XYZ file of C-alpha atoms in Angstrom:
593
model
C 46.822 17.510 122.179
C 50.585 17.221 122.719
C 52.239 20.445 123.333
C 53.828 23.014 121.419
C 57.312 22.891 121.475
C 59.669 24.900 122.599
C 60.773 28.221 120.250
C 63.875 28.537 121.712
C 65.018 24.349 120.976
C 65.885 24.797 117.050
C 67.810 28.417 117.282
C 71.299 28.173 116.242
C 73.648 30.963 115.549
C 77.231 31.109 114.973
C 79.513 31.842 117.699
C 83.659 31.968 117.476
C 84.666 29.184 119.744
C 87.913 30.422 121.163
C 89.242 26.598 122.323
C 89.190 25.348 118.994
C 89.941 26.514 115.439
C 86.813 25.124 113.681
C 83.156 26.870 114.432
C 81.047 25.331 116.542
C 76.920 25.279 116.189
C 76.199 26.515 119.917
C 72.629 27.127 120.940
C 71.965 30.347 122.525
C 69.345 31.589 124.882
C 67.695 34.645 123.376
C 64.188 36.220 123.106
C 63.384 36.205 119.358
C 60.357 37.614 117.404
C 58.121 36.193 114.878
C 58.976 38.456 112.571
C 62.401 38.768 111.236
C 62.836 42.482 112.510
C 61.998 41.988 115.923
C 59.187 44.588 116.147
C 56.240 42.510 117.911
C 56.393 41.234 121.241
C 57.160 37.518 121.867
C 53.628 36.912 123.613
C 50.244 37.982 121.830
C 47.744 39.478 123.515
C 46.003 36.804 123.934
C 48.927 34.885 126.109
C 48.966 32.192 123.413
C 52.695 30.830 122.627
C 53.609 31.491 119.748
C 54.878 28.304 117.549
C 58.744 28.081 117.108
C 60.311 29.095 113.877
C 62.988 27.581 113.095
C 65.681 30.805 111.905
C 67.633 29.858 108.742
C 70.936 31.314 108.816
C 72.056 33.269 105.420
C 73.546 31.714 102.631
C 76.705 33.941 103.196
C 77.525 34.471 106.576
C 79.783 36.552 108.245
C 82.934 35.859 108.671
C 83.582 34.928 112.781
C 86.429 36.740 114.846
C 88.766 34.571 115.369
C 90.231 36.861 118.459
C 88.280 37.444 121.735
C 86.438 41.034 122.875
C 89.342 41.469 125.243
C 92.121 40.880 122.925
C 90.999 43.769 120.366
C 90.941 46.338 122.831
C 93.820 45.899 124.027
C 95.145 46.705 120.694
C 92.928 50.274 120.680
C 93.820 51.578 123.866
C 93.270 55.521 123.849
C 95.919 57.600 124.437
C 93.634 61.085 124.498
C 94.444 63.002 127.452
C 97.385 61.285 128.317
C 100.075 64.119 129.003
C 97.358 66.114 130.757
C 97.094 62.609 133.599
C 101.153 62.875 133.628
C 100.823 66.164 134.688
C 98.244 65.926 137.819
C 99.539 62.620 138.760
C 103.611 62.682 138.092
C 106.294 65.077 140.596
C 107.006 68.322 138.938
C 110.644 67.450 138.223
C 109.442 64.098 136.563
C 107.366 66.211 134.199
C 109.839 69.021 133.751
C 112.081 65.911 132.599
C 109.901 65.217 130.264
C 109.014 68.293 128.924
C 111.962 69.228 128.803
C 113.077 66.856 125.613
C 110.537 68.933 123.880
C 111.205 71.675 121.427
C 110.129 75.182 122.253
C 106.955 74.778 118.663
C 105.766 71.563 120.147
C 105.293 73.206 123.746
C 103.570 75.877 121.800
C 101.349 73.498 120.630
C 100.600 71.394 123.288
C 99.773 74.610 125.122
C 96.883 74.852 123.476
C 95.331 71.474 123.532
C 94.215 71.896 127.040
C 92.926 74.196 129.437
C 95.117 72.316 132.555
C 98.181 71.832 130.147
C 97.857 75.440 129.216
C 97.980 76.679 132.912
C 100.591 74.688 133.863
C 102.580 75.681 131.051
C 101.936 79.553 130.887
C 102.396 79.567 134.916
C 106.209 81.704 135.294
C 106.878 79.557 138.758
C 106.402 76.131 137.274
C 107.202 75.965 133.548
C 109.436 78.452 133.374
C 112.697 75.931 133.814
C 110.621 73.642 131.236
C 110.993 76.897 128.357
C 114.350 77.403 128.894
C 115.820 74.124 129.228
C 113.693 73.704 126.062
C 114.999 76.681 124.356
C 118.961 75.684 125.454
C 118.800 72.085 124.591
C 117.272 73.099 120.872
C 119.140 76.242 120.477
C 122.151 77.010 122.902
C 123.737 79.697 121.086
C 119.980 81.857 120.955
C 120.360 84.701 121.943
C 119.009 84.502 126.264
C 115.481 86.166 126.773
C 115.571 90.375 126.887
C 113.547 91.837 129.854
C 110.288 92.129 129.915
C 109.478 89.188 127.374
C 108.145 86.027 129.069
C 109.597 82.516 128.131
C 106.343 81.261 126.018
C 106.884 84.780 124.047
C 109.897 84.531 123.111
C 109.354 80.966 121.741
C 106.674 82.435 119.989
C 108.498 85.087 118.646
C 111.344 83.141 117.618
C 109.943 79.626 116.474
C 106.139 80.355 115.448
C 106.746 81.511 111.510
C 103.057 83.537 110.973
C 102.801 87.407 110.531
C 101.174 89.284 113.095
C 99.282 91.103 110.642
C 97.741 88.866 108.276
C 98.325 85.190 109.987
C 100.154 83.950 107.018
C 103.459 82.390 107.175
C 106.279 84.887 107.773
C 109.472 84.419 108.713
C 110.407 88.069 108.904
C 111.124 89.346 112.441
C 111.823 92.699 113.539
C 113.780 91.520 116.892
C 114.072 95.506 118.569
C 110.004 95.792 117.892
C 109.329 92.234 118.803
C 106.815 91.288 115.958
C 107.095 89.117 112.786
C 105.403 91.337 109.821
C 105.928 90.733 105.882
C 106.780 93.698 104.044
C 103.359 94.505 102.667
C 101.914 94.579 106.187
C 104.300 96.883 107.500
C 102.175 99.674 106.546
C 99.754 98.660 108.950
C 102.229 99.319 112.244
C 105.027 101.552 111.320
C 104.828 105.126 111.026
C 106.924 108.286 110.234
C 106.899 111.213 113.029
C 104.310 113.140 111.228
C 101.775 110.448 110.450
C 101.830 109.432 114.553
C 99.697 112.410 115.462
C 96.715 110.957 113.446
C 97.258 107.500 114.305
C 97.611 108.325 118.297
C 95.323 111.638 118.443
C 95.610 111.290 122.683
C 99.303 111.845 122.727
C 99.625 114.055 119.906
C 100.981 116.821 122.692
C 103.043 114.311 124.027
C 104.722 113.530 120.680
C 105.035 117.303 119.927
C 107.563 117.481 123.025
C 109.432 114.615 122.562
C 110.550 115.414 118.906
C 112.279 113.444 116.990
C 111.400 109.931 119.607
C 115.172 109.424 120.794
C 116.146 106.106 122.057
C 113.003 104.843 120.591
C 113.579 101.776 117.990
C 112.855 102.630 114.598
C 113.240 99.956 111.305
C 114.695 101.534 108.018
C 113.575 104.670 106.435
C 110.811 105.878 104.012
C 110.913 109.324 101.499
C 108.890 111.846 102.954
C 105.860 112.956 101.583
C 106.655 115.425 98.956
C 110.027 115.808 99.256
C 113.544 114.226 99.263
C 114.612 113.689 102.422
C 114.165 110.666 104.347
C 111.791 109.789 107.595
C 112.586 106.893 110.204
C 109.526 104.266 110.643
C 107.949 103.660 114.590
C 106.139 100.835 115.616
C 102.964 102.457 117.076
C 102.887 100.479 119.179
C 106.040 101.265 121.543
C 106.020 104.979 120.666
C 102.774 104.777 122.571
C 104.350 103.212 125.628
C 106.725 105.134 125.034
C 104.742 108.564 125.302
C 103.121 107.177 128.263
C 106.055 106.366 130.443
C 106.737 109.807 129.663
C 103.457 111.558 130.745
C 103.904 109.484 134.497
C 107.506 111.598 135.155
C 107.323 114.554 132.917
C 106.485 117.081 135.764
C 109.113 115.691 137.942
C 112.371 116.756 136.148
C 114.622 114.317 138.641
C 112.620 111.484 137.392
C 112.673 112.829 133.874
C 116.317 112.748 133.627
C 116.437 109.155 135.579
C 113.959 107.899 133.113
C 115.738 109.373 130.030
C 119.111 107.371 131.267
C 116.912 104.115 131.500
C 115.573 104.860 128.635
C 118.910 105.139 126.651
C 120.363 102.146 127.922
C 117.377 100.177 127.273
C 117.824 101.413 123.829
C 121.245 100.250 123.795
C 120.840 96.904 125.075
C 118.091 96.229 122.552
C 120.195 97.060 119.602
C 122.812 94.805 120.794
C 120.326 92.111 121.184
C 118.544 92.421 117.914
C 121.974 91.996 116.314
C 122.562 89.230 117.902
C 119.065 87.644 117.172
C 119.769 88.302 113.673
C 122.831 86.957 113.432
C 121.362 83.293 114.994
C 118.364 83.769 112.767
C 120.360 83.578 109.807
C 122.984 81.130 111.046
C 119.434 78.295 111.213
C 118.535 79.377 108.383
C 122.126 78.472 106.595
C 122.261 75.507 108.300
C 118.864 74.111 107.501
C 119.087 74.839 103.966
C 122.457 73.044 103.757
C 120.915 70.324 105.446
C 117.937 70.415 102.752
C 120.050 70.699 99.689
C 122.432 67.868 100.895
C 119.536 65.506 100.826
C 117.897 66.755 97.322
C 121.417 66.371 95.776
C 121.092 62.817 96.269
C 117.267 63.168 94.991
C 117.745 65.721 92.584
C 120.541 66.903 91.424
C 122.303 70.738 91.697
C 120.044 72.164 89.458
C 118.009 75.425 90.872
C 119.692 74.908 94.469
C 120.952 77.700 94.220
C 118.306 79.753 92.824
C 117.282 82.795 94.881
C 113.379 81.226 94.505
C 114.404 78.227 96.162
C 116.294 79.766 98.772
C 113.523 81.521 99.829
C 111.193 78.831 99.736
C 108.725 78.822 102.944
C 109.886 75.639 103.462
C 113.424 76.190 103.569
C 113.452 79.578 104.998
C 112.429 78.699 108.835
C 113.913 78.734 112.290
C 113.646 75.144 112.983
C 115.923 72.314 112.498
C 115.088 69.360 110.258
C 113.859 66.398 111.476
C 113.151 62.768 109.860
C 109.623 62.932 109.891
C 109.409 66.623 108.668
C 111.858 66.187 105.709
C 109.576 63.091 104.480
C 106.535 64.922 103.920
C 108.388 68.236 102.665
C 110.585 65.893 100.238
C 107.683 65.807 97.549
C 106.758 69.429 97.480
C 110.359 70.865 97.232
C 110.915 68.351 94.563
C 108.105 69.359 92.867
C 108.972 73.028 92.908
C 112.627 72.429 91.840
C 110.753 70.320 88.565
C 108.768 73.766 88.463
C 111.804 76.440 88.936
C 113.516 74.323 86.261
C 110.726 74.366 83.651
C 110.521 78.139 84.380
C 113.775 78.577 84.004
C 114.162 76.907 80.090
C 110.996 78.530 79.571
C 112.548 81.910 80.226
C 115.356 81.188 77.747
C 113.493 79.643 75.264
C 111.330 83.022 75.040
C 113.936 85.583 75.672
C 114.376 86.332 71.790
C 110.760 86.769 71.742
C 110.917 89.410 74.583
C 114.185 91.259 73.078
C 112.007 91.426 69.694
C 109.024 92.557 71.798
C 111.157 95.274 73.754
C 112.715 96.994 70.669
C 109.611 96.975 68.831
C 108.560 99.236 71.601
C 110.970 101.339 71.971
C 111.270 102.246 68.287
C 107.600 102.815 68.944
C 107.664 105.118 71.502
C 110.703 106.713 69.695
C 108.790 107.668 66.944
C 104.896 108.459 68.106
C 105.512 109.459 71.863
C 107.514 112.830 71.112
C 104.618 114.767 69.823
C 101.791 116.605 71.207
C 99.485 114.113 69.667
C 97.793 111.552 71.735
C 98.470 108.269 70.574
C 97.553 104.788 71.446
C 100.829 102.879 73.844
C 102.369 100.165 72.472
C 100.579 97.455 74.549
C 96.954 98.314 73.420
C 98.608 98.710 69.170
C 100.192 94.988 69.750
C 96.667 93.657 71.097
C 94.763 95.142 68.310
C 93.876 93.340 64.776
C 96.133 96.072 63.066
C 100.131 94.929 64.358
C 98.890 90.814 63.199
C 102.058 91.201 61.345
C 104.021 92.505 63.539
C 102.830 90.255 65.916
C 103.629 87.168 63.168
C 106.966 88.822 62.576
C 107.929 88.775 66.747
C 107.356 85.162 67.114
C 107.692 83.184 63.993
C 110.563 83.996 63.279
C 113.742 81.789 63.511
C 115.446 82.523 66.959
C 118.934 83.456 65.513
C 117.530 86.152 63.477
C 118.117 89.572 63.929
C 114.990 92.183 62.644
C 115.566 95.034 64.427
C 117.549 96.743 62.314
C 116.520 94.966 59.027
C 112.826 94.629 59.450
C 111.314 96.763 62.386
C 112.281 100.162 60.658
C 110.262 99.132 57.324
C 107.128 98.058 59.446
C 107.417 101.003 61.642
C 107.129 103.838 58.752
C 104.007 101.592 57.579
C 102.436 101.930 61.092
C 102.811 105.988 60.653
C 100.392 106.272 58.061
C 97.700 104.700 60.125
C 98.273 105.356 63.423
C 97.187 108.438 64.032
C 93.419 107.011 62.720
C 93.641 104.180 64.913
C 94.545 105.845 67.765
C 91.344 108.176 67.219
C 89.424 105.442 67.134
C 90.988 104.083 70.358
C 91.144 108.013 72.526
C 86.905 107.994 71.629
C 86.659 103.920 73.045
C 88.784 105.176 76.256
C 86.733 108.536 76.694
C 83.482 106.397 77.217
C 85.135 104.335 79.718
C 86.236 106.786 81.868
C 82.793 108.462 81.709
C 81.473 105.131 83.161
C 84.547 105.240 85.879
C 82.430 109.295 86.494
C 79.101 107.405 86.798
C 80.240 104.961 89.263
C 81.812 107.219 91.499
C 78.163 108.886 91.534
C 80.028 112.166 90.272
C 77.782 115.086 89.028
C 79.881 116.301 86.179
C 80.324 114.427 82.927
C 83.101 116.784 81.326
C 86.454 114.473 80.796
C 88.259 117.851 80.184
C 87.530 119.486 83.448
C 87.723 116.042 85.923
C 90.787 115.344 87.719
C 91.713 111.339 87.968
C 94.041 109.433 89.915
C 95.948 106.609 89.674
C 94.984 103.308 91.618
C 98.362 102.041 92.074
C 100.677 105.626 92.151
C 97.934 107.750 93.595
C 99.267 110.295 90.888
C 96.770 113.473 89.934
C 95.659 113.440 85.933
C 93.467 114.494 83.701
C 92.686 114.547 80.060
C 94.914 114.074 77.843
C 97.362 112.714 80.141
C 95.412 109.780 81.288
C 95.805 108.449 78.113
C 99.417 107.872 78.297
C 100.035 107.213 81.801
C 102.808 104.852 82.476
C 102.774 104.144 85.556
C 105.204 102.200 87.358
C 103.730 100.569 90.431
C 101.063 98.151 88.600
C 102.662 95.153 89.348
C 102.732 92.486 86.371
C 99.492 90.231 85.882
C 98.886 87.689 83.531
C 96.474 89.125 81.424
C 96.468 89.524 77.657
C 94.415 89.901 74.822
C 91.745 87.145 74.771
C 92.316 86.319 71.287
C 96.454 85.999 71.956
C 97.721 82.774 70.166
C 101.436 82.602 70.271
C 103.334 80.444 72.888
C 104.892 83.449 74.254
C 102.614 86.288 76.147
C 104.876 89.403 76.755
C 102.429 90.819 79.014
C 102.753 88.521 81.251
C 106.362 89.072 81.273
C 107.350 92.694 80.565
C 107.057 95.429 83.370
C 105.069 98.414 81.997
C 103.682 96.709 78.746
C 99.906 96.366 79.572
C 96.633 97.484 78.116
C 95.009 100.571 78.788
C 92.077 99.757 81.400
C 89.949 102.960 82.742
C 89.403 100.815 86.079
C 92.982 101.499 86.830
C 91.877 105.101 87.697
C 89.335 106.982 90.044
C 87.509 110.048 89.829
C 88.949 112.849 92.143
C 86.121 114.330 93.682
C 87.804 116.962 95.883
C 90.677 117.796 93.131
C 87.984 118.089 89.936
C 86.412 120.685 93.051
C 89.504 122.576 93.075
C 90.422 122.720 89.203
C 86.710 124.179 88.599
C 87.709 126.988 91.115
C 91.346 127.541 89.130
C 89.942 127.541 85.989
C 87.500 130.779 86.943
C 90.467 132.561 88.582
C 92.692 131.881 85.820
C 90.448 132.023 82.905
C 91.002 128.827 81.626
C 88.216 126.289 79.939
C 89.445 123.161 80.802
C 92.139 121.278 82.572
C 94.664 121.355 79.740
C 94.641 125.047 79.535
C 94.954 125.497 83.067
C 98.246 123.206 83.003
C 99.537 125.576 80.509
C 99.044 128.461 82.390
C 100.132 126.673 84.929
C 99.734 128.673 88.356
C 100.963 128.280 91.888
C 98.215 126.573 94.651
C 99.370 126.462 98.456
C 99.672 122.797 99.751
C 96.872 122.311 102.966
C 98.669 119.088 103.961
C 100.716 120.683 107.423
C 102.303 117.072 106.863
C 103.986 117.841 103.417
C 106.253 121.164 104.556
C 105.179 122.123 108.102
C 103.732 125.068 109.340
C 103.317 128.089 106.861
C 102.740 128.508 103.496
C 103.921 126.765 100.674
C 103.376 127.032 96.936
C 103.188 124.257 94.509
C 102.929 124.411 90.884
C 99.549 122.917 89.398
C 101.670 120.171 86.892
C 103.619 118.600 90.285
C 100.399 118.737 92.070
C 99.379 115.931 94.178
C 96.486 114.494 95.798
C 97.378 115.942 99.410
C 97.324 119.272 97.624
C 93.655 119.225 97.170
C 92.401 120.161 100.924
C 89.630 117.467 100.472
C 89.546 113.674 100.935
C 89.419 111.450 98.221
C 85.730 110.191 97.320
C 85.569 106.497 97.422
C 84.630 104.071 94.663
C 82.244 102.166 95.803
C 78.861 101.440 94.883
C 77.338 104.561 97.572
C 78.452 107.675 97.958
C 79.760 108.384 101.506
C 79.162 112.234 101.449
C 81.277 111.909 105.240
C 84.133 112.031 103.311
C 83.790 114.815 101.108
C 84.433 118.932 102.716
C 83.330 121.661 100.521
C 85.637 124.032 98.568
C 83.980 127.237 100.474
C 85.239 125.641 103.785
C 88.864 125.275 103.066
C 91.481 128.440 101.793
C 92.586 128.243 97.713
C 95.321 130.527 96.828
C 95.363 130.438 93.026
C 98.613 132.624 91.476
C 99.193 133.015 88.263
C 102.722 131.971 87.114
């Protein structure tokens, strides 16, 4: 019996032959199964060889590398790590050299990659040359670093463009406080004198004998709460380091009046600073949207360049000069918002006849039905109902050059008297259940619309039935929302300030103030809210904030909400009875005027 040949003779596979530029049919030594995915052993169990197979190769093969193992990765060599090897291996001034070619952002940036490259960086004996060379190479005519600031916050300061509040780009910097805030978040860090007691409740003795916080940075003014003057605005932030510099020296009065000089030529020196941080804030900003608008002329044209929307584009507005690579991948999207501004723009002119129409319309309306005692339905909620269709058809189909104000508005107006007082019946009983569901959510006891006290959302103004109905208040901003049925090209409410529909949501119930109006209505002998505003007595004000210390009278139609000495019950979906105070716990002078 001749033996069985060898498994391994027959196998072929294809190999890249690196000498020559055909394939070559090499064999190869390699331990292959009987079954085509390799899961059984090449011996049985019973030690029997197996009998070779010869392998077919596929009928599409892969296609051989033509370059070697060693050629490819030289190609893919990794660069991760690299700067942090340059600095353990390099000389210090090799890799402040380097560095040093950096702009103050990218350090930023690559101080956070690392935990070595972050040390080295943030370290005040070694990188603090790197920063300001930085800085000076980038920037020479910035302003030099103020005390107590290091080199890493200043650059962030300066370069990084994201409020401190809310993260999102900002590009607003208070240089005297140190912080980058957008105007919406300044409420969360500046404060008036008054409201600093609350907010800092330890040094509210300490604020008492300072007064008025001279030579302590303040940023623009705010009207006081009920009344006309005006109050300066204080980081909290530095009035509280502030207030404790002055609790270490206050019982010394040598050190007191040595800390009060330092203390005034601090301020001094700041101020001068912060001007001139300003001033090179805006000088980058001039000169990198020149540098912007000389490339998109070549792009774009001079259309919308010099549009107040464009200028204040996040993308244009920032401390940072424009580079090559930056200005390709911004070059789309300012493009793209100059196509947009400009589409706006014809837009706005293409509908402004339809607004003027719109505007007189309502304020021949309001000349005519808002003068009386009657309550009748505003403008916006008559143009969204099925009854102004014509008027509505009128506004916007007519020719453009056409003038119907004087012609055509007075007819339709004197046909809308003889139905509008129905209509707006109709509409008071529709607006009386909503704001009984506005009671319910609020998880109020009392039901009666005439005897609650509301406030506005937006305003924080005190109302109450009646003059819910026909509040017009000014600090909803504009949304686009509409009727749901609208059909004309041209949506005024989406483009008029103060023309919206009536919502009840816009309002909250007034727990503590509906409290208070129950106990003037006894005293004065009225049934509901609209008879006591007739009467209209005198209530002291419980807000110390408002007028000071003592007592002070305020008349119950220019009430407000701090009048009320309770807080204001909030609308959510439980009741939080923490911040609600009974009325038998507080004082109520009620006088009769």
């Amino acid at each position: 019996m001749s033996p069985l040949p060898d498994p391994l003779s027959k196998v072929v596979v294809w190999r890249s032959d690196q000498n020559k530029k055909k394939r070559a049919r090499v064999p190869l030594q390699c331990p292959l199964a009987e079954d085509p995915l390799g899961y059984s052993n090449f011996n049985n169990t019973n030690g029997q060889q197996i009998a070779s197979t010869e392998i077919k190769l596929e009928q599409h093969k892969k296609r051989a590398r033509l370059t070697s193992y060693v050629e490819v990765s030289a190609h893919n060599i990794s660069y991760y790590g690299l700067l942090e090897r340059i600095v353990k291996d390099m000389s210090l001034d090799v890799v402040i050299e380097i560095f040093s070619y950096l702009q103050p952002l990218e350090l930023l940036y690559l101080s956070r990659t690392t935990r070595e490259l972050r040390i080295f960086l943030m370290s005040q004996a070694s990188s603090a040359a790197i920063w300001r060379t930085s800085r000076t190479n980038v920037f020479p005519k910035l302003p030099p670093i103020p005390e107590g600031l290091s080199e890493p916050l200043y650059a962030s300061l300066a370069f990084e463009a994201s409020c401190y509040v809310c993260g999102l780009p900002c590009e607003n910097v208070f240089w005297a406080s140190r912080i980058r805030l957008h105007g919406e978040c300044k409420s969360e860090v500046f404060f008036t004198v008054e409201d600093l007691p609350e907010r800092l409740p330890q040094l509210a003795v300490e604020l008492k004998e300072l007064g008025d916080l001279a030579h302590v940075c303040h940023h623009g003014q705010i009207q006081k709460h009920n009344s006309t003057e005006l109050a300066m605005l204080y980081c909290r932030l530095i009035v509280e380091k502030h207030c404790r510099e002055y609790v270490d020296v206050k019982d010394d009065p040598g050190k007191l009046e040595k800390w009060r000089q330092s203390r005034e030529q601090h301020y001094i020196n700041l101020e001068k600073w912060a001007g001139k941080c300003n001033s090179w804030q805006s000088r980058v900003f001039m000169l990198r949207r020149k540098d912007i608008i000389s490339r998109l002329k070549d792009v774009y044209g001079v259309y919308g360049l010099d549009t107040w929307r464009f200028r204040c584009h996040p993308l244009v507005q920032q401390t940072k000069l424009l580079t090559e690579d930056e200005w390709g991948s911004i070059k789309p999207v300012l493009v793209q918002s100059l196509k947009d501004t400009t589409a706006y723009h014809i837009r706005v002119k293409q509908d402004r006849p339809f607004q003027n129409r719109t505007l007189d319309f309502r304020l021949l309306y309001n000349a005519k039905f808002r003068n009386g005692d009657q309550i009748l339905m505003p403008v916006g909620d008559f143009l969204a109902s099925p009854s102004a269709q014509s008027i509505n058809h009128l506004i916007h189909t007519t020719p453009r050059h056409i003038d119907i104000r004087d012609d055509i508005f007075p007819t339709h107006i004197e046909r809308i008297s003889g139905v509008i007082a129905g209509l707006s019946r109709k509409w008071v009983l529709q607006k009386a259940r909503e704001l009984k569901q506005v009671i319910r959510e609020n998880h109020a006891s009392y039901l009666s619309l005439r005897k609650t006290v509301f406030q506005c959302k937006a305003c924080l103004q005190v109302l109450w039935v009646p003059q819910v109905y026909v509040h017009d208040c000014p600090s909803i901003p504009i949304v686009n929302e509409g009727p749901p049925d609208w059909k004309y090209l041209y949506n005024p409410y989406n483009t008029i300030k103060n023309l919206r529909i009536w919502k009840a949501d816009s309002f909250r119930c007034h727990a503590s103030g509906t409290e208070c109006a129950r106990k003037f209505m006894k005293l004065c002998g009225a049934k509901n809210l609209e008879e006591l505003a007739k009467i209209n007595p005198e209530v002291e004000c419980m807000h110390k904030v408002c007028y000071g210390e003592g007592k002070h009278l305020v008349r119950w139609r220019k009430i407000a909400s701090c009048n009320f000495p309770y807080y204001i019950m909030p609308s959510g979906s439980q009741r939080d009875d923490t911040h609600v105070k009974f009325l038998s716990n507080s004082p109520i002078i009620a006088i009769l005027g």
